[in-house]
Amino acid sequence: MEKWADGPRSDFGMMTAGLPNLFTINGPGSPSVLSNMITFIEQHVDWIANCLAYLRASVSRSR
């Protein structure tokens, strides 16, 4: 993929600029490698679920 020709780049190991529908768990750049991986997986899943719920509610209100 040309997007990552210079190597993977992400925001906090969870999101990638230009790919709004791509969420990764413990992706490149994630701080989870510095601590308990299981704890960070749970936090990433919770954050992604909350983000999607917020986006879904925002779309529903705007209709």
mmCIF file of N, CA, C and O in Angstrom:
data_model
loop_
_atom_site.group_PDB
_atom_site.id
_atom_site.type_symbol
_atom_site.label_atom_id
_atom_site.label_comp_id
_atom_site.label_asym_id
_atom_site.label_seq_id
_atom_site.Cartn_x
_atom_site.Cartn_y
_atom_site.Cartn_z
ATOM 1 N N MET A 1 0.843 -1.171 0.000
ATOM 2 C CA MET A 1 0.000 0.000 0.000
ATOM 3 C C MET A 1 0.890 1.236 0.000
ATOM 4 O O MET A 1 1.794 1.363 0.823
ATOM 5 N N GLU A 2 0.633 2.160 -0.907
ATOM 6 C CA GLU A 2 1.447 3.377 -1.026
ATOM 7 C C GLU A 2 1.388 4.230 0.231
ATOM 8 O O GLU A 2 2.330 4.943 0.553
ATOM 9 N N LYS A 3 0.276 4.156 0.950
ATOM 10 C CA LYS A 3 0.091 4.953 2.163
ATOM 11 C C LYS A 3 1.217 4.707 3.164
ATOM 12 O O LYS A 3 1.647 5.600 3.860
ATOM 13 N N TRP A 4 1.695 3.471 3.225
ATOM 14 C CA TRP A 4 2.725 3.109 4.189
ATOM 15 C C TRP A 4 4.053 2.775 3.512
ATOM 16 O O TRP A 4 4.846 1.998 4.036
ATOM 17 N N ALA A 5 4.319 3.376 2.375
ATOM 18 C CA ALA A 5 5.559 3.097 1.654
ATOM 19 C C ALA A 5 6.793 3.436 2.499
ATOM 20 O O ALA A 5 7.816 2.764 2.408
ATOM 21 N N ASP A 6 6.684 4.464 3.342
ATOM 22 C CA ASP A 6 7.800 4.866 4.205
ATOM 23 C C ASP A 6 7.704 4.254 5.592
ATOM 24 O O ASP A 6 8.372 4.692 6.519
ATOM 25 N N GLY A 7 6.856 3.258 5.758
ATOM 26 C CA GLY A 7 6.657 2.610 7.047
ATOM 27 C C GLY A 7 5.308 2.984 7.628
ATOM 28 O O GLY A 7 4.702 3.980 7.236
ATOM 29 N N PRO A 8 4.799 2.179 8.548
ATOM 30 C CA PRO A 8 3.486 2.451 9.126
ATOM 31 C C PRO A 8 3.507 3.679 10.015
ATOM 32 O O PRO A 8 4.462 3.918 10.750
ATOM 33 N N ARG A 9 2.471 4.466 9.926
ATOM 34 C CA ARG A 9 2.309 5.648 10.785
ATOM 35 C C ARG A 9 0.901 5.623 11.342
ATOM 36 O O ARG A 9 -0.051 5.352 10.616
ATOM 37 N N SER A 10 0.779 5.899 12.623
ATOM 38 C CA SER A 10 -0.544 5.901 13.233
ATOM 39 C C SER A 10 -0.578 6.900 14.382
ATOM 40 O O SER A 10 0.460 7.383 14.836
ATOM 41 N N ASP A 11 -1.782 7.199 14.831
ATOM 42 C CA ASP A 11 -1.973 8.059 15.995
ATOM 43 C C ASP A 11 -2.264 7.162 17.186
ATOM 44 O O ASP A 11 -3.301 6.493 17.235
ATOM 45 N N PHE A 12 -1.358 7.113 18.125
ATOM 46 C CA PHE A 12 -1.487 6.326 19.352
ATOM 47 C C PHE A 12 -1.672 4.835 19.084
ATOM 48 O O PHE A 12 -2.194 4.113 19.911
ATOM 49 N N GLY A 13 -1.289 4.371 17.889
ATOM 50 C CA GLY A 13 -1.422 2.965 17.563
ATOM 51 C C GLY A 13 -2.855 2.531 17.347
ATOM 52 O O GLY A 13 -3.150 1.342 17.319
ATOM 53 N N MET A 14 -3.774 3.496 17.166
ATOM 54 C CA MET A 14 -5.184 3.148 17.025
ATOM 55 C C MET A 14 -5.814 3.653 15.737
ATOM 56 O O MET A 14 -6.785 3.077 15.268
ATOM 57 N N MET A 15 -5.321 4.755 15.187
ATOM 58 C CA MET A 15 -5.945 5.363 14.020
ATOM 59 C C MET A 15 -4.866 5.733 13.012
ATOM 60 O O MET A 15 -3.725 5.950 13.373
ATOM 61 N N THR A 16 -5.269 5.836 11.744
ATOM 62 C CA THR A 16 -4.350 6.218 10.688
ATOM 63 C C THR A 16 -4.960 7.362 9.894
ATOM 64 O O THR A 16 -6.111 7.238 9.429
ATOM 65 N N ALA A 17 -4.244 8.451 9.755
ATOM 66 C CA ALA A 17 -4.741 9.604 9.002
ATOM 67 C C ALA A 17 -5.053 9.187 7.577
ATOM 68 O O ALA A 17 -4.289 8.457 6.945
ATOM 69 N N GLY A 18 -6.189 9.630 7.078
ATOM 70 C CA GLY A 18 -6.601 9.317 5.720
ATOM 71 C C GLY A 18 -7.370 8.011 5.595
ATOM 72 O O GLY A 18 -7.895 7.696 4.539
ATOM 73 N N LEU A 19 -7.425 7.244 6.661
ATOM 74 C CA LEU A 19 -8.184 5.989 6.671
ATOM 75 C C LEU A 19 -9.152 6.022 7.864
ATOM 76 O O LEU A 19 -8.929 5.367 8.885
ATOM 77 N N PRO A 20 -10.237 6.801 7.759
ATOM 78 C CA PRO A 20 -11.111 7.027 8.913
ATOM 79 C C PRO A 20 -11.852 5.786 9.404
ATOM 80 O O PRO A 20 -12.311 5.776 10.537
ATOM 81 N N ASN A 21 -11.969 4.764 8.599
ATOM 82 C CA ASN A 21 -12.689 3.562 9.017
ATOM 83 C C ASN A 21 -11.761 2.447 9.481
ATOM 84 O O ASN A 21 -12.197 1.328 9.685
ATOM 85 N N LEU A 22 -10.486 2.762 9.622
ATOM 86 C CA LEU A 22 -9.518 1.750 10.039
ATOM 87 C C LEU A 22 -9.072 2.033 11.471
ATOM 88 O O LEU A 22 -8.382 3.018 11.741
ATOM 89 N N PHE A 23 -9.490 1.188 12.378
ATOM 90 C CA PHE A 23 -9.011 1.248 13.750
ATOM 91 C C PHE A 23 -8.149 0.016 13.971
ATOM 92 O O PHE A 23 -8.487 -1.082 13.533
ATOM 93 N N THR A 24 -7.026 0.197 14.635
ATOM 94 C CA THR A 24 -6.155 -0.939 14.933
ATOM 95 C C THR A 24 -6.008 -1.060 16.437
ATOM 96 O O THR A 24 -6.063 -0.075 17.168
ATOM 97 N N ILE A 25 -5.825 -2.267 16.889
ATOM 98 C CA ILE A 25 -5.615 -2.518 18.311
ATOM 99 C C ILE A 25 -4.142 -2.882 18.476
ATOM 100 O O ILE A 25 -3.664 -3.823 17.841
ATOM 101 N N ASN A 26 -3.450 -2.115 19.286
ATOM 102 C CA ASN A 26 -2.007 -2.303 19.488
ATOM 103 C C ASN A 26 -1.249 -2.233 18.171
ATOM 104 O O ASN A 26 -0.364 -3.030 17.895
ATOM 105 N N GLY A 27 -1.599 -1.261 17.363
ATOM 106 C CA GLY A 27 -0.948 -1.062 16.077
ATOM 107 C C GLY A 27 0.406 -0.393 16.230
ATOM 108 O O GLY A 27 0.892 -0.169 17.345
ATOM 109 N N PRO A 28 1.026 -0.029 15.110
ATOM 110 C CA PRO A 28 2.337 0.617 15.159
ATOM 111 C C PRO A 28 2.275 1.934 15.917
ATOM 112 O O PRO A 28 1.361 2.723 15.718
ATOM 113 N N GLY A 29 3.207 2.157 16.801
ATOM 114 C CA GLY A 29 3.235 3.387 17.588
ATOM 115 C C GLY A 29 2.434 3.312 18.864
ATOM 116 O O GLY A 29 2.355 4.272 19.619
ATOM 117 N N SER A 30 1.831 2.174 19.132
ATOM 118 C CA SER A 30 1.029 2.009 20.339
ATOM 119 C C SER A 30 1.921 1.975 21.576
ATOM 120 O O SER A 30 2.969 1.332 21.564
ATOM 121 N N PRO A 31 1.491 2.648 22.658
ATOM 122 C CA PRO A 31 2.290 2.598 23.886
ATOM 123 C C PRO A 31 2.143 1.274 24.633
ATOM 124 O O PRO A 31 2.780 1.062 25.640
ATOM 125 N N SER A 32 1.332 0.359 24.121
ATOM 126 C CA SER A 32 1.059 -0.884 24.844
ATOM 127 C C SER A 32 2.301 -1.755 25.015
ATOM 128 O O SER A 32 2.351 -2.554 25.945
ATOM 129 N N VAL A 33 3.283 -1.609 24.149
ATOM 130 C CA VAL A 33 4.486 -2.433 24.284
ATOM 131 C C VAL A 33 5.302 -2.039 25.516
ATOM 132 O O VAL A 33 6.199 -2.776 25.912
ATOM 133 N N LEU A 34 4.978 -0.911 26.107
ATOM 134 C CA LEU A 34 5.707 -0.441 27.281
ATOM 135 C C LEU A 34 5.073 -0.875 28.593
ATOM 136 O O LEU A 34 5.582 -0.562 29.667
ATOM 137 N N SER A 35 3.927 -1.551 28.513
ATOM 138 C CA SER A 35 3.250 -1.961 29.747
ATOM 139 C C SER A 35 2.500 -3.268 29.511
ATOM 140 O O SER A 35 2.778 -3.993 28.570
ATOM 141 N N ASN A 36 1.504 -3.518 30.321
ATOM 142 C CA ASN A 36 0.720 -4.747 30.245
ATOM 143 C C ASN A 36 -0.141 -4.733 28.984
ATOM 144 O O ASN A 36 -1.087 -3.962 28.870
ATOM 145 N N MET A 37 0.166 -5.593 28.047
ATOM 146 C CA MET A 37 -0.519 -5.629 26.748
ATOM 147 C C MET A 37 -2.015 -5.874 26.902
ATOM 148 O O MET A 37 -2.816 -5.235 26.223
ATOM 149 N N ILE A 38 -2.417 -6.756 27.773
ATOM 150 C CA ILE A 38 -3.840 -7.084 27.948
ATOM 151 C C ILE A 38 -4.620 -5.856 28.418
ATOM 152 O O ILE A 38 -5.718 -5.584 27.929
ATOM 153 N N THR A 39 -4.057 -5.101 29.335
ATOM 154 C CA THR A 39 -4.721 -3.888 29.820
ATOM 155 C C THR A 39 -4.916 -2.888 28.696
ATOM 156 O O THR A 39 -5.991 -2.299 28.551
ATOM 157 N N PHE A 40 -3.913 -2.711 27.872
ATOM 158 C CA PHE A 40 -4.031 -1.763 26.771
ATOM 159 C C PHE A 40 -5.005 -2.246 25.704
ATOM 160 O O PHE A 40 -5.703 -1.454 25.097
ATOM 161 N N ILE A 41 -5.062 -3.548 25.448
ATOM 162 C CA ILE A 41 -6.042 -4.069 24.495
ATOM 163 C C ILE A 41 -7.441 -3.710 24.966
ATOM 164 O O ILE A 41 -8.274 -3.231 24.186
ATOM 165 N N GLU A 42 -7.712 -3.916 26.235
ATOM 166 C CA GLU A 42 -9.035 -3.595 26.784
ATOM 167 C C GLU A 42 -9.325 -2.099 26.658
ATOM 168 O O GLU A 42 -10.429 -1.700 26.268
ATOM 169 N N GLN A 43 -8.352 -1.261 26.958
ATOM 170 C CA GLN A 43 -8.555 0.186 26.838
ATOM 171 C C GLN A 43 -8.776 0.596 25.389
ATOM 172 O O GLN A 43 -9.621 1.443 25.098
ATOM 173 N N HIS A 44 -8.034 0.010 24.453
ATOM 174 C CA HIS A 44 -8.215 0.333 23.038
ATOM 175 C C HIS A 44 -9.601 -0.078 22.558
ATOM 176 O O HIS A 44 -10.279 0.684 21.868
ATOM 177 N N VAL A 45 -10.043 -1.272 22.922
ATOM 178 C CA VAL A 45 -11.369 -1.742 22.513
ATOM 179 C C VAL A 45 -12.448 -0.840 23.103
ATOM 180 O O VAL A 45 -13.405 -0.462 22.408
ATOM 181 N N ASP A 46 -12.325 -0.476 24.371
ATOM 182 C CA ASP A 46 -13.304 0.430 24.994
ATOM 183 C C ASP A 46 -13.325 1.784 24.294
ATOM 184 O O ASP A 46 -14.397 2.335 24.028
ATOM 185 N N TRP A 47 -12.156 2.330 23.985
ATOM 186 C CA TRP A 47 -12.104 3.643 23.330
ATOM 187 C C TRP A 47 -12.732 3.581 21.945
ATOM 188 O O TRP A 47 -13.511 4.453 21.564
ATOM 189 N N ILE A 48 -12.412 2.549 21.175
ATOM 190 C CA ILE A 48 -12.977 2.405 19.831
ATOM 191 C C ILE A 48 -14.494 2.239 19.903
ATOM 192 O O ILE A 48 -15.231 2.868 19.133
ATOM 193 N N ALA A 49 -14.980 1.425 20.824
ATOM 194 C CA ALA A 49 -16.429 1.236 20.974
ATOM 195 C C ALA A 49 -17.113 2.547 21.349
ATOM 196 O O ALA A 49 -18.171 2.878 20.794
ATOM 197 N N ASN A 50 -16.528 3.307 22.257
ATOM 198 C CA ASN A 50 -17.102 4.603 22.647
ATOM 199 C C ASN A 50 -17.069 5.598 21.487
ATOM 200 O O ASN A 50 -18.012 6.363 21.288
ATOM 201 N N CYS A 51 -16.002 5.588 20.716
ATOM 202 C CA CYS A 51 -15.887 6.473 19.559
ATOM 203 C C CYS A 51 -16.968 6.152 18.533
ATOM 204 O O CYS A 51 -17.643 7.051 18.026
ATOM 205 N N LEU A 52 -17.146 4.880 18.234
ATOM 206 C CA LEU A 52 -18.178 4.478 17.269
ATOM 207 C C LEU A 52 -19.579 4.809 17.772
ATOM 208 O O LEU A 52 -20.438 5.251 16.997
ATOM 209 N N ALA A 53 -19.828 4.623 19.065
ATOM 210 C CA ALA A 53 -21.140 4.969 19.640
ATOM 211 C C ALA A 53 -21.391 6.465 19.528
ATOM 212 O O ALA A 53 -22.497 6.899 19.185
ATOM 213 N N TYR A 54 -20.368 7.269 19.805
ATOM 214 C CA TYR A 54 -20.496 8.723 19.681
ATOM 215 C C TYR A 54 -20.791 9.125 18.242
ATOM 216 O O TYR A 54 -21.672 9.939 17.973
ATOM 217 N N LEU A 55 -20.049 8.541 17.301
ATOM 218 C CA LEU A 55 -20.264 8.859 15.888
ATOM 219 C C LEU A 55 -21.657 8.438 15.431
ATOM 220 O O LEU A 55 -22.336 9.166 14.717
ATOM 221 N N ARG A 56 -22.104 7.267 15.864
ATOM 222 C CA ARG A 56 -23.433 6.789 15.492
ATOM 223 C C ARG A 56 -24.511 7.712 16.041
ATOM 224 O O ARG A 56 -25.465 8.062 15.340
ATOM 225 N N ALA A 57 -24.360 8.150 17.292
ATOM 226 C CA ALA A 57 -25.335 9.071 17.892
ATOM 227 C C ALA A 57 -25.314 10.423 17.203
ATOM 228 O O ALA A 57 -26.364 11.041 16.999
ATOM 229 N N SER A 58 -24.129 10.896 16.807
ATOM 230 C CA SER A 58 -24.007 12.188 16.119
ATOM 231 C C SER A 58 -24.697 12.151 14.766
ATOM 232 O O SER A 58 -25.372 13.110 14.377
ATOM 233 N N VAL A 59 -24.561 11.059 14.042
ATOM 234 C CA VAL A 59 -25.212 10.924 12.739
ATOM 235 C C VAL A 59 -26.724 10.870 12.919
ATOM 236 O O VAL A 59 -27.468 11.485 12.161
ATOM 237 N N SER A 60 -27.190 10.150 13.927
ATOM 238 C CA SER A 60 -28.630 10.046 14.180
ATOM 239 C C SER A 60 -29.241 11.393 14.497
ATOM 240 O O SER A 60 -30.349 11.703 14.062
ATOM 241 N N ARG A 61 -28.544 12.226 15.258
ATOM 242 C CA ARG A 61 -29.056 13.560 15.624
ATOM 243 C C ARG A 61 -29.091 14.496 14.440
ATOM 244 O O ARG A 61 -29.934 15.377 14.367
ATOM 245 N N SER A 62 -28.152 14.319 13.502
ATOM 246 C CA SER A 62 -28.066 15.249 12.375
ATOM 247 C C SER A 62 -29.091 14.949 11.281
ATOM 248 O O SER A 62 -29.269 15.743 10.377
ATOM 249 N N ARG A 63 -29.759 13.833 11.362
ATOM 250 C CA ARG A 63 -30.760 13.482 10.334
ATOM 251 C C ARG A 63 -32.075 14.089 10.606
ATOM 252 O O ARG A 63 -32.683 14.407 11.389
#
